[in-house]
Amino acid sequence: MPVLVNLRTICPFMEGVLQKTLKLRPALRRLSPGGVFSSQSTARYLPVGPRRPFLSTPPWLFGVCSQQLHTGADGPKPSPAAAPDRLPFSRITQEDLAFFRKILPGRVVTDPDLLESSNVDWMKSVRGSSEVMLRPQTTQEVSQILKYCNSRNLAVNPQGGNTGLVGGSVPVYDEVILSTALMNKILAFDGVSGILTCQAGCVLENLSLYLEERDYIMPLDLGAKGSCHIGGNVATNAGGLRLLRYGSLHGTVLGLEAVLADGRVLDCLATLRKDNTGYDLKQLFIGSEGTLGVITAVSVLCPRKPNSVNVVLLGCETFELLLQTFQLCRGMLGEILSAYEFLDSDCMKLLNTYLKLPNPISDCPFYVVIETSGSNPTHDGEKLHSFLEEAMASSLVTDGTVATEESKIKALWSMRERVPEALTHEGVTYKYDVSLPVEQIYQLVTDTREHLGGRAKSVVGYGHVGDGNLHLNITSPVNDPALLAAIEPFVFEWTASHRGSISAEHGLGLKKRNYIYYSKPSQAVALMADVKALLDPKGILNPYKTLPDDLRRVGAQV
């Protein structure tokens, strides 16, 4: 039986507004002081397979074939997620290195030890063999690099913070790594409009800290904010925890600057909220994963920093009750609702077991993290009180805790943000990022558990209920091709049959490129290929990513 604790120690204001709720049910309790919560970054644990040998192939537009085998019911077959054959790009020569060193003195990296981390993705599931990383500081230097690489037919892998999960941020073979890490300057900030203009290599957390000092915040918040770059965020159209309140980057990015494959600089770095003069070209690059151009700078519309922030962790007995709570939440909290996240009981067990994060409320099948943010603490508190009172009286939630202090807010958010870290302790994690009609989100987790039976160690679900985004994670003690064959294409087929998208916010990268037809019609994929061919005729920008290997089979299912 949960122990009732006085909420006065959390927030003096809440003493008054939550008294009725406390009388309804002894469920809302504060976080225990001294709880063990850590903000350490996630470690890398997963194994990396051996590098694949060179195999010559036709040009990229005519399709290539996968070589890695995928064990299915009918025996080994090529895996749609495997690396394709190497395309006939040129290889780096001493003359190439001499040119790069001339335009980037002291910023050409060839030491294999220093290149190691840039050749391996965050999941440690994709390993490239690049022999050089270039570290430009200006757009003009990026332009010189791409103009030269295009003339030499050298493939280029644009790389930001390398936090991607679909193999899109690292070389597949020996592509030249073009790092934006040194392009980290804030170019301008308008304190009246809240428009921030910065280079692509700015780390998201650094931008957040800069803005908070000026009473603004970034419209984007991610678990990887300590290392991801804003250019990479825009290139992958990252979603994150604040999308429910502020929308996607397609709306908050007002302008960008990008360098095309031949070195031309496209200056669409506008700071106007309204500009209806022709095609909105910046939208082509948002979510293009570096395949159409290298983003070098962005301008972002930033909201004001809220004066009042509350975070609530609630427990629900069923996913249906969780959805009903969401409906109630949207109706009663309205404009102050900024996040509505969920995790299941298996996620909570992983947090307890591997990260020693204590569950601040009683055990429940599902948990909800709700954040409100507004300008008036009294107004926000009254709205939150009314919502909690109604949710408890209607038996939608069975337990909960409220936090208004920054340390306790961070502690509650860690219950959601650190689930990926906890999963790494289980061995290999197969990650799936899908969007579905909100009422069907968790059914995929249930059906996947039933489909896999005892073959997986864990099958867990968490994500963004507010925008219908589920993160389905399946773990195994070791890399298991048979398990992977049971998961794929089952998860993609299930998602397509329920009118969903196989990638809600992580992109397609290398791993999902050949599954694109589950979410896009053949005509759309063909048009994407036409745009790629127009902007990058030689296919040098981030090859083997996003588009399917065999474009001759347009319309065919994987």
Coordinates of C-alpha atoms in Angstrom, one line a residue:
M1 CA 0.0 0.0 0.0
P2 CA 1.6 3.3 -1.0
V3 CA 2.5 5.6 1.9
L4 CA 0.9 9.1 1.8
V5 CA 3.5 11.9 2.1
N6 CA 2.6 15.6 2.4
L7 CA 3.2 17.5 -0.8
R8 CA 4.1 20.7 1.0
T9 CA 7.8 19.7 0.8
I10 CA 7.5 19.7 -3.0
C11 CA 5.9 23.1 -3.6
P12 CA 4.2 25.3 -1.1
F13 CA 1.6 26.3 -3.7
M14 CA 0.6 22.7 -4.3
E15 CA -0.3 22.3 -0.6
G16 CA -3.5 24.1 -1.3
V17 CA -4.4 23.0 -4.8
L18 CA -3.8 19.3 -4.2
Q19 CA -5.5 18.8 -0.9
K20 CA -8.7 17.6 -2.5
T21 CA -6.8 15.2 -4.7
L22 CA -5.0 13.7 -1.7
K23 CA -8.3 13.1 0.0
L24 CA -9.6 11.2 -3.1
R25 CA -6.8 8.7 -3.0
P26 CA -3.5 8.3 -1.1
A27 CA -1.6 8.2 -4.4
L28 CA 0.2 11.3 -5.1
R29 CA 3.5 11.3 -3.3
R30 CA 6.7 13.2 -3.6
L31 CA 10.1 11.9 -4.7
S32 CA 12.1 10.6 -1.9
P33 CA 15.0 12.9 -0.9
G34 CA 18.3 11.6 -1.8
G35 CA 17.0 9.4 -4.6
V36 CA 19.8 7.9 -6.8
F37 CA 19.5 9.5 -10.2
S38 CA 22.5 10.0 -12.5
S39 CA 23.0 11.9 -15.7
Q40 CA 25.9 9.9 -17.0
S41 CA 25.9 9.5 -20.7
T42 CA 25.0 6.2 -22.3
A43 CA 27.9 3.8 -22.9
R44 CA 28.4 1.8 -26.1
Y45 CA 28.2 -2.0 -25.7
L46 CA 27.1 -3.6 -28.9
P47 CA 29.4 -5.7 -31.1
V48 CA 30.5 -4.7 -34.5
G49 CA 30.8 -7.1 -37.4
P50 CA 33.9 -7.4 -39.6
R51 CA 34.4 -4.9 -42.4
R52 CA 33.1 -6.1 -45.7
P53 CA 35.5 -6.4 -48.7
F54 CA 35.5 -4.2 -51.8
L55 CA 33.1 -5.3 -54.5
S56 CA 32.8 -3.3 -57.7
T57 CA 29.2 -2.4 -58.8
P58 CA 27.3 -0.3 -61.3
P59 CA 26.6 3.4 -60.6
W60 CA 24.3 4.1 -57.7
L61 CA 21.2 5.0 -59.7
F62 CA 21.0 1.6 -61.3
G63 CA 20.9 -0.4 -58.1
V64 CA 23.2 -2.6 -56.1
C65 CA 22.8 -5.8 -54.2
S66 CA 23.2 -6.8 -50.5
Q67 CA 25.7 -9.4 -49.6
Q68 CA 25.3 -10.0 -45.8
L69 CA 23.0 -12.9 -45.2
H70 CA 19.7 -12.9 -43.2
T71 CA 18.7 -16.2 -41.8
G72 CA 15.0 -16.9 -42.4
A73 CA 12.6 -19.8 -42.5
D74 CA 13.7 -20.6 -46.0
G75 CA 17.4 -20.4 -45.2
P76 CA 20.0 -17.7 -45.6
K77 CA 19.0 -14.8 -47.9
P78 CA 20.3 -11.2 -48.4
S79 CA 19.3 -8.9 -45.7
P80 CA 17.7 -5.6 -46.8
A81 CA 19.5 -3.9 -43.9
A82 CA 22.9 -5.1 -44.9
A83 CA 25.6 -2.9 -46.5
P84 CA 25.3 -3.0 -50.3
D85 CA 28.3 -3.5 -52.6
R86 CA 30.8 -0.6 -52.7
L87 CA 30.1 1.8 -55.6
P88 CA 32.9 2.7 -58.0
F89 CA 34.0 5.9 -56.2
S90 CA 37.6 7.0 -56.3
R91 CA 40.0 6.1 -53.5
I92 CA 42.0 8.7 -51.5
T93 CA 45.4 9.4 -52.8
Q94 CA 48.4 11.3 -51.4
E95 CA 47.6 14.1 -53.8
D96 CA 44.0 14.4 -52.4
L97 CA 45.4 14.6 -48.8
A98 CA 47.9 17.3 -49.9
F99 CA 45.0 19.4 -51.3
F100 CA 42.9 18.9 -48.1
R101 CA 45.9 19.9 -45.9
K102 CA 46.4 23.0 -47.9
I103 CA 42.9 24.3 -47.4
L104 CA 42.5 22.9 -43.9
P105 CA 45.9 23.3 -42.2
G106 CA 46.0 21.1 -39.1
R107 CA 42.5 19.9 -39.5
V108 CA 42.9 16.8 -41.6
V109 CA 42.8 13.7 -39.5
T110 CA 44.4 10.5 -40.8
D111 CA 45.4 8.7 -37.5
P112 CA 43.5 5.4 -37.4
D113 CA 43.1 5.7 -33.6
L114 CA 41.5 9.1 -33.9
L115 CA 39.3 8.0 -36.8
E116 CA 38.0 4.9 -34.9
S117 CA 35.1 6.6 -33.1
S118 CA 34.0 8.4 -36.3
N119 CA 34.0 5.1 -38.3
V120 CA 31.6 3.4 -35.8
D121 CA 28.0 4.4 -35.1
W122 CA 26.5 4.9 -31.7
M123 CA 24.9 1.4 -31.7
K124 CA 28.3 -0.1 -32.7
S125 CA 26.5 -2.0 -35.4
V126 CA 27.9 -0.3 -38.4
R127 CA 31.6 0.2 -39.0
G128 CA 33.2 2.1 -41.9
S129 CA 36.8 2.2 -43.0
S130 CA 37.4 5.9 -43.8
E131 CA 41.0 6.9 -43.9
V132 CA 40.5 10.6 -43.5
M133 CA 38.3 13.0 -41.6
L134 CA 38.1 16.7 -42.6
R135 CA 37.2 19.4 -40.0
P136 CA 36.2 22.6 -41.8
Q137 CA 35.3 25.8 -39.8
T138 CA 33.5 27.8 -42.5
T139 CA 30.9 27.3 -45.2
Q140 CA 33.5 28.3 -47.8
E141 CA 35.8 25.5 -46.7
V142 CA 32.9 23.0 -47.0
S143 CA 32.3 24.4 -50.5
Q144 CA 36.0 23.8 -51.5
I145 CA 35.9 20.3 -50.1
L146 CA 32.7 19.3 -52.0
K147 CA 33.8 20.9 -55.2
Y148 CA 37.0 19.0 -55.1
C149 CA 35.4 15.7 -54.1
N150 CA 32.8 16.0 -56.8
S151 CA 35.5 16.5 -59.4
R152 CA 37.5 13.5 -58.1
N153 CA 34.4 11.3 -57.6
L154 CA 35.2 10.9 -53.9
A155 CA 32.3 9.9 -51.7
V156 CA 31.6 12.0 -48.7
N157 CA 30.0 11.2 -45.4
P158 CA 28.7 14.3 -43.6
Q159 CA 28.9 13.8 -39.8
G160 CA 27.7 15.7 -36.8
G161 CA 27.6 14.3 -33.3
N162 CA 27.3 10.7 -34.6
T163 CA 24.3 9.9 -32.4
G164 CA 22.1 8.3 -35.1
L165 CA 20.5 4.9 -34.7
V166 CA 20.0 3.7 -38.3
G167 CA 23.6 3.8 -39.6
G168 CA 23.2 7.1 -41.4
S169 CA 26.0 9.1 -39.7
V170 CA 29.1 6.9 -40.4
P171 CA 30.8 5.7 -43.6
V172 CA 29.8 2.3 -45.0
Y173 CA 33.2 1.9 -46.8
D174 CA 36.0 4.5 -47.2
E175 CA 34.0 7.7 -47.7
V176 CA 35.6 10.9 -46.7
I177 CA 34.2 12.0 -43.3
L178 CA 33.2 15.7 -43.3
S179 CA 32.8 16.6 -39.7
T180 CA 30.9 19.7 -38.6
A181 CA 32.4 19.7 -35.1
L182 CA 34.4 22.9 -35.5
M183 CA 31.5 24.8 -37.1
N184 CA 30.1 25.6 -33.7
K185 CA 29.6 29.4 -33.6
I186 CA 26.4 31.2 -32.7
L187 CA 26.0 33.7 -35.5
A188 CA 23.2 35.8 -34.2
F189 CA 20.3 35.9 -31.7
D190 CA 17.3 38.3 -31.8
G191 CA 16.0 38.8 -28.3
V192 CA 12.8 40.3 -29.6
S193 CA 11.7 37.6 -32.1
G194 CA 13.6 34.7 -30.4
I195 CA 15.3 33.7 -33.7
L196 CA 18.7 32.0 -33.3
T197 CA 21.1 31.7 -36.2
C198 CA 24.1 29.3 -35.7
Q199 CA 26.5 27.0 -37.5
A200 CA 25.5 23.4 -38.0
G201 CA 28.1 22.0 -35.5
C202 CA 26.6 23.6 -32.4
V203 CA 25.8 21.0 -29.8
L204 CA 22.1 21.1 -28.9
E205 CA 22.7 21.3 -25.1
N206 CA 25.1 24.3 -25.6
L207 CA 22.4 26.1 -27.6
S208 CA 19.9 25.3 -24.8
L209 CA 22.2 26.8 -22.1
Y210 CA 22.9 29.9 -24.2
L211 CA 19.2 30.5 -24.8
E212 CA 18.2 29.8 -21.1
E213 CA 20.5 32.6 -20.1
R214 CA 18.4 34.9 -22.3
D215 CA 15.0 33.6 -21.1
Y216 CA 14.4 31.4 -24.2
I217 CA 14.6 27.7 -24.9
M218 CA 15.2 25.4 -27.9
P219 CA 12.0 24.0 -29.4
L220 CA 13.9 20.7 -29.6
D221 CA 14.9 18.5 -26.6
L222 CA 16.6 15.0 -27.0
G223 CA 18.2 12.5 -24.7
A224 CA 21.4 12.9 -26.9
K225 CA 21.4 16.7 -26.5
G226 CA 24.8 16.6 -24.8
S227 CA 26.5 15.4 -28.0
C228 CA 24.2 15.8 -31.0
H229 CA 24.6 18.7 -33.4
I230 CA 21.8 21.0 -34.6
G231 CA 22.8 20.4 -38.2
G232 CA 22.4 16.7 -37.7
N233 CA 19.1 17.3 -35.9
V234 CA 17.8 19.2 -38.9
A235 CA 19.3 16.7 -41.4
T236 CA 17.4 13.9 -39.7
N237 CA 14.3 16.0 -38.7
A238 CA 14.7 14.9 -35.1
G239 CA 11.5 14.9 -33.1
G240 CA 12.2 14.6 -29.4
L241 CA 10.3 15.4 -26.2
R242 CA 8.9 18.9 -27.1
L243 CA 7.3 18.1 -30.4
L244 CA 3.8 17.9 -28.9
R245 CA 4.1 21.6 -27.8
Y246 CA 6.3 23.2 -30.5
G247 CA 5.9 21.0 -33.5
S248 CA 8.6 19.5 -35.8
L249 CA 11.7 21.1 -37.2
H250 CA 9.8 21.6 -40.5
G251 CA 8.0 24.4 -38.7
T252 CA 10.6 25.8 -36.3
V253 CA 13.5 26.0 -38.8
L254 CA 13.0 29.3 -40.6
G255 CA 16.0 29.0 -42.8
L256 CA 19.2 27.1 -43.5
E257 CA 22.4 27.3 -45.5
A258 CA 23.6 24.2 -47.4
V259 CA 26.4 23.3 -49.7
L260 CA 25.5 21.2 -52.7
A261 CA 27.5 18.3 -54.0
D262 CA 29.3 20.4 -56.6
G263 CA 30.3 23.0 -54.1
R264 CA 27.6 25.6 -54.7
V265 CA 26.3 27.3 -51.6
L266 CA 22.5 27.5 -51.3
D267 CA 21.8 30.5 -49.0
C268 CA 18.3 30.1 -47.6
L269 CA 19.3 31.4 -44.2
A270 CA 16.2 33.5 -43.8
T271 CA 14.9 34.8 -40.5
L272 CA 11.4 35.7 -41.6
R273 CA 8.4 33.7 -40.3
K274 CA 6.4 34.5 -43.5
D275 CA 7.9 34.2 -47.0
N276 CA 5.6 33.0 -49.7
T277 CA 7.9 33.6 -52.7
G278 CA 8.1 30.3 -54.6
Y279 CA 9.3 26.9 -53.5
D280 CA 10.4 26.5 -49.9
L281 CA 13.7 24.8 -50.8
K282 CA 14.9 24.5 -47.2
Q283 CA 12.3 21.8 -46.6
L284 CA 14.1 19.5 -49.0
F285 CA 17.1 19.4 -46.7
I286 CA 15.2 18.9 -43.4
G287 CA 15.1 15.1 -43.0
S288 CA 17.3 14.4 -46.1
E289 CA 20.0 12.8 -43.9
G290 CA 22.9 14.5 -45.7
T291 CA 22.1 13.0 -49.1
L292 CA 21.2 16.2 -50.9
G293 CA 23.6 18.7 -49.4
V294 CA 25.7 19.5 -46.3
I295 CA 23.8 21.8 -43.9
T296 CA 26.2 24.4 -42.7
A297 CA 24.0 26.9 -40.8
V298 CA 20.4 27.2 -39.5
S299 CA 18.0 29.8 -38.2
V300 CA 15.5 28.5 -35.6
L301 CA 12.5 30.1 -34.0
C302 CA 12.8 29.6 -30.3
P303 CA 10.0 29.9 -27.7
R304 CA 10.3 31.9 -24.5
K305 CA 11.5 30.1 -21.4
P306 CA 8.5 29.2 -19.2
N307 CA 8.2 30.7 -15.8
S308 CA 6.4 27.7 -14.5
V309 CA 7.2 24.0 -15.1
N310 CA 5.6 21.0 -13.5
V311 CA 6.3 17.3 -14.2
V312 CA 4.0 14.5 -13.1
L313 CA 4.7 10.8 -13.1
L314 CA 1.4 8.7 -13.1
G315 CA 0.7 5.0 -13.1
C316 CA -2.1 3.4 -15.2
E317 CA -3.5 -0.1 -15.1
T318 CA -4.1 -0.5 -18.9
F319 CA -3.0 1.3 -22.1
E320 CA -6.6 2.1 -22.7
L321 CA -6.7 4.1 -19.5
L322 CA -3.5 5.7 -20.4
L323 CA -5.1 7.0 -23.7
Q324 CA -8.1 8.2 -21.8
T325 CA -5.8 10.0 -19.5
F326 CA -4.2 11.6 -22.5
Q327 CA -7.6 12.8 -23.8
L328 CA -8.4 14.3 -20.5
C329 CA -5.0 15.8 -20.2
R330 CA -5.3 17.6 -23.6
G331 CA -8.7 18.9 -22.8
M332 CA -8.0 20.2 -19.3
L333 CA -4.3 21.3 -19.6
G334 CA -4.6 22.8 -23.1
E335 CA -2.0 25.4 -23.9
I336 CA 0.3 24.5 -21.0
L337 CA 0.8 20.8 -21.9
S338 CA 4.3 20.4 -23.3
A339 CA 4.9 16.6 -23.1
Y340 CA 3.1 13.4 -22.7
E341 CA 5.4 10.4 -22.6
F342 CA 4.9 6.8 -21.7
L343 CA 6.9 3.7 -20.7
D344 CA 5.8 0.2 -19.8
S345 CA 6.5 -1.8 -16.7
D346 CA 9.3 -3.7 -18.4
C347 CA 11.1 -0.4 -19.0
M348 CA 10.8 0.5 -15.3
K349 CA 12.2 -2.9 -14.3
L350 CA 15.3 -2.3 -16.5
L351 CA 15.8 1.1 -14.9
N352 CA 15.5 -0.4 -11.5
T353 CA 17.8 -3.4 -12.2
Y354 CA 20.6 -1.9 -14.3
L355 CA 20.7 1.8 -13.4
K356 CA 19.4 1.5 -9.8
L357 CA 16.7 4.1 -10.4
P358 CA 14.0 3.6 -7.7
N359 CA 10.4 3.7 -8.9
P360 CA 9.0 6.8 -7.1
I361 CA 5.4 5.4 -7.2
S362 CA 3.9 2.0 -6.8
D363 CA 4.3 -0.7 -9.5
C364 CA 1.9 -0.3 -12.5
P365 CA 1.7 -1.8 -15.9
F366 CA 2.2 1.6 -17.6
Y367 CA 3.7 4.9 -16.6
V368 CA 3.1 8.4 -17.9
V369 CA 5.4 11.4 -17.7
I370 CA 3.5 14.7 -18.2
E371 CA 5.1 18.1 -18.4
T372 CA 3.4 21.4 -18.2
S373 CA 5.0 24.8 -18.9
G374 CA 3.5 28.2 -18.8
S375 CA 3.9 31.8 -17.7
N376 CA 1.8 31.9 -14.5
P377 CA 2.5 29.4 -11.6
T378 CA -0.8 30.0 -10.0
H379 CA -2.8 29.5 -13.2
D380 CA -0.8 26.4 -14.2
G381 CA -1.1 24.9 -10.7
E382 CA -4.9 25.3 -10.7
K383 CA -5.2 23.6 -14.1
L384 CA -2.9 20.8 -13.0
H385 CA -4.8 20.3 -9.8
S386 CA -8.1 20.1 -11.7
F387 CA -6.7 17.6 -14.1
L388 CA -5.2 15.4 -11.3
E389 CA -8.4 15.6 -9.3
E390 CA -10.5 14.4 -12.3
A391 CA -8.0 11.7 -13.3
M392 CA -8.0 10.3 -9.8
A393 CA -11.8 10.6 -9.3
S394 CA -12.4 8.8 -12.6
S395 CA -9.9 6.0 -11.7
L396 CA -7.9 6.7 -14.8
V397 CA -4.7 6.6 -12.8
T398 CA -3.8 4.7 -9.7
D399 CA -0.7 6.4 -8.3
G400 CA 1.5 9.4 -9.0
T401 CA 4.0 12.0 -8.0
V402 CA 4.4 15.7 -8.8
A403 CA 7.7 17.7 -9.1
T404 CA 8.2 21.4 -9.5
E405 CA 11.8 21.8 -8.3
E406 CA 14.5 21.5 -11.0
S407 CA 16.3 18.6 -9.3
K408 CA 13.1 16.5 -8.9
I409 CA 12.0 17.4 -12.4
K410 CA 15.2 16.0 -13.8
A411 CA 14.8 12.9 -11.7
L412 CA 11.4 12.2 -13.1
W413 CA 12.5 12.9 -16.6
S414 CA 15.4 10.4 -16.2
M415 CA 12.8 7.7 -15.8
R416 CA 11.9 8.2 -19.4
E417 CA 15.2 9.5 -21.0
R418 CA 17.5 6.8 -19.6
V419 CA 15.5 3.8 -20.8
P420 CA 17.8 3.5 -23.9
E421 CA 20.8 3.4 -21.5
A422 CA 19.3 0.7 -19.4
L423 CA 18.6 -1.4 -22.5
T424 CA 22.3 -1.5 -23.4
H425 CA 22.9 -3.7 -20.3
E426 CA 20.8 -6.5 -21.9
G427 CA 23.3 -7.1 -24.7
V428 CA 22.2 -6.4 -28.3
T429 CA 19.2 -4.1 -28.8
Y430 CA 17.1 -4.1 -32.0
K431 CA 15.5 -0.7 -32.1
Y432 CA 12.4 0.3 -34.0
D433 CA 11.0 3.8 -34.3
V434 CA 7.5 3.9 -35.8
S435 CA 4.5 6.1 -35.8
L436 CA 1.0 4.7 -35.6
P437 CA -2.6 5.9 -35.0
V438 CA -2.3 6.6 -31.3
E439 CA -4.9 4.0 -30.2
Q440 CA -2.8 1.2 -31.8
I441 CA 0.7 2.2 -30.5
Y442 CA 1.1 -0.5 -27.8
Q443 CA -0.7 -3.3 -29.7
L444 CA 2.5 -3.6 -31.8
V445 CA 4.5 -4.3 -28.6
T446 CA 1.9 -6.9 -27.5
D447 CA 1.8 -8.6 -30.9
T448 CA 5.6 -8.6 -31.3
R449 CA 6.0 -10.3 -27.9
E450 CA 3.5 -13.0 -29.0
H451 CA 5.2 -13.3 -32.4
L452 CA 8.7 -13.8 -30.9
G453 CA 7.7 -16.0 -28.0
G454 CA 10.8 -16.8 -26.0
R455 CA 13.4 -15.9 -28.6
A456 CA 14.0 -12.4 -27.2
K457 CA 15.2 -11.5 -23.8
S458 CA 13.0 -8.4 -23.5
V459 CA 10.4 -6.7 -25.7
V460 CA 9.6 -3.2 -24.4
G461 CA 7.8 -0.1 -25.5
Y462 CA 8.1 3.6 -24.7
G463 CA 7.7 6.8 -26.6
H464 CA 5.7 9.9 -27.4
V465 CA 2.0 9.4 -27.1
G466 CA 1.3 13.0 -28.0
D467 CA 2.5 12.4 -31.6
G468 CA 1.9 8.7 -32.0
N469 CA 5.6 7.7 -31.9
L470 CA 6.5 4.3 -30.4
H471 CA 10.0 3.1 -29.7
L472 CA 9.9 -0.6 -29.8
N473 CA 13.1 -2.3 -28.4
I474 CA 13.9 -6.0 -28.5
T475 CA 17.0 -7.3 -26.7
S476 CA 19.1 -10.4 -27.0
P477 CA 22.2 -11.5 -25.1
V478 CA 24.1 -11.8 -28.4
N479 CA 23.7 -10.8 -32.0
D480 CA 21.1 -13.3 -33.3
P481 CA 20.4 -13.4 -37.1
A482 CA 17.5 -15.8 -36.6
L483 CA 15.9 -13.4 -34.1
L484 CA 16.4 -10.5 -36.5
A485 CA 14.8 -12.5 -39.3
A486 CA 11.8 -13.0 -37.0
I487 CA 11.6 -9.3 -36.3
E488 CA 12.1 -8.0 -39.8
P489 CA 10.0 -7.5 -41.8
F490 CA 7.3 -8.5 -39.3
V491 CA 7.5 -5.1 -37.5
F492 CA 7.4 -3.2 -40.8
E493 CA 4.6 -5.2 -42.3
W494 CA 2.5 -4.8 -39.1
T495 CA 3.2 -1.0 -39.1
A496 CA 2.2 -0.7 -42.8
S497 CA -0.9 -2.7 -42.3
H498 CA -2.0 -0.2 -39.6
R499 CA -1.3 2.9 -41.7
G500 CA 1.9 3.8 -39.8
S501 CA 5.4 4.9 -40.7
I502 CA 8.4 2.7 -40.3
S503 CA 10.5 5.7 -39.2
A504 CA 8.9 8.4 -37.0
E505 CA 12.0 10.4 -36.1
H506 CA 15.2 8.4 -36.6
G507 CA 15.3 8.4 -40.4
L508 CA 16.1 5.5 -42.7
G509 CA 19.9 5.7 -43.0
L510 CA 21.6 2.5 -44.0
K511 CA 19.6 0.0 -42.0
K512 CA 16.0 0.9 -43.2
R513 CA 16.6 2.2 -46.7
N514 CA 15.3 -0.9 -48.4
Y515 CA 12.1 -0.8 -46.3
I516 CA 11.0 2.6 -47.6
Y517 CA 8.2 1.1 -49.7
Y518 CA 6.3 0.1 -46.5
S519 CA 5.8 3.8 -45.9
K520 CA 6.1 5.6 -49.3
P521 CA 4.4 4.8 -52.6
S522 CA 6.6 4.0 -55.5
Q523 CA 5.9 7.3 -57.3
A524 CA 7.2 9.2 -54.3
V525 CA 10.3 7.1 -54.0
A526 CA 11.0 7.6 -57.7
L527 CA 10.6 11.4 -57.3
M528 CA 13.0 11.3 -54.4
A529 CA 15.6 9.6 -56.6
D530 CA 15.0 12.3 -59.3
V531 CA 15.7 15.0 -56.8
K532 CA 18.8 13.2 -55.6
A533 CA 20.0 12.8 -59.2
L534 CA 19.4 16.5 -59.9
L535 CA 21.3 17.8 -56.8
D536 CA 23.9 15.1 -56.6
P537 CA 24.4 13.6 -60.1
K538 CA 27.4 11.5 -59.1
G539 CA 25.8 10.3 -55.8
I540 CA 28.8 11.3 -53.7
L541 CA 26.8 12.6 -50.7
N542 CA 26.2 10.0 -48.0
P543 CA 25.9 7.1 -50.4
Y544 CA 24.0 3.9 -49.5
K545 CA 21.6 5.8 -47.3
T546 CA 17.9 6.7 -47.4
L547 CA 17.1 5.6 -50.9
P548 CA 16.6 1.8 -51.7
D549 CA 19.3 0.0 -53.5
D550 CA 17.4 -1.2 -56.5
L551 CA 15.5 1.7 -58.0
R552 CA 14.7 -0.3 -61.1
R553 CA 12.2 -2.3 -59.0
V554 CA 10.2 0.8 -58.1
G555 CA 6.9 -0.3 -56.6
A556 CA 8.1 -3.7 -55.5
Q557 CA 7.9 -4.6 -51.9
V558 CA 11.1 -5.6 -50.0

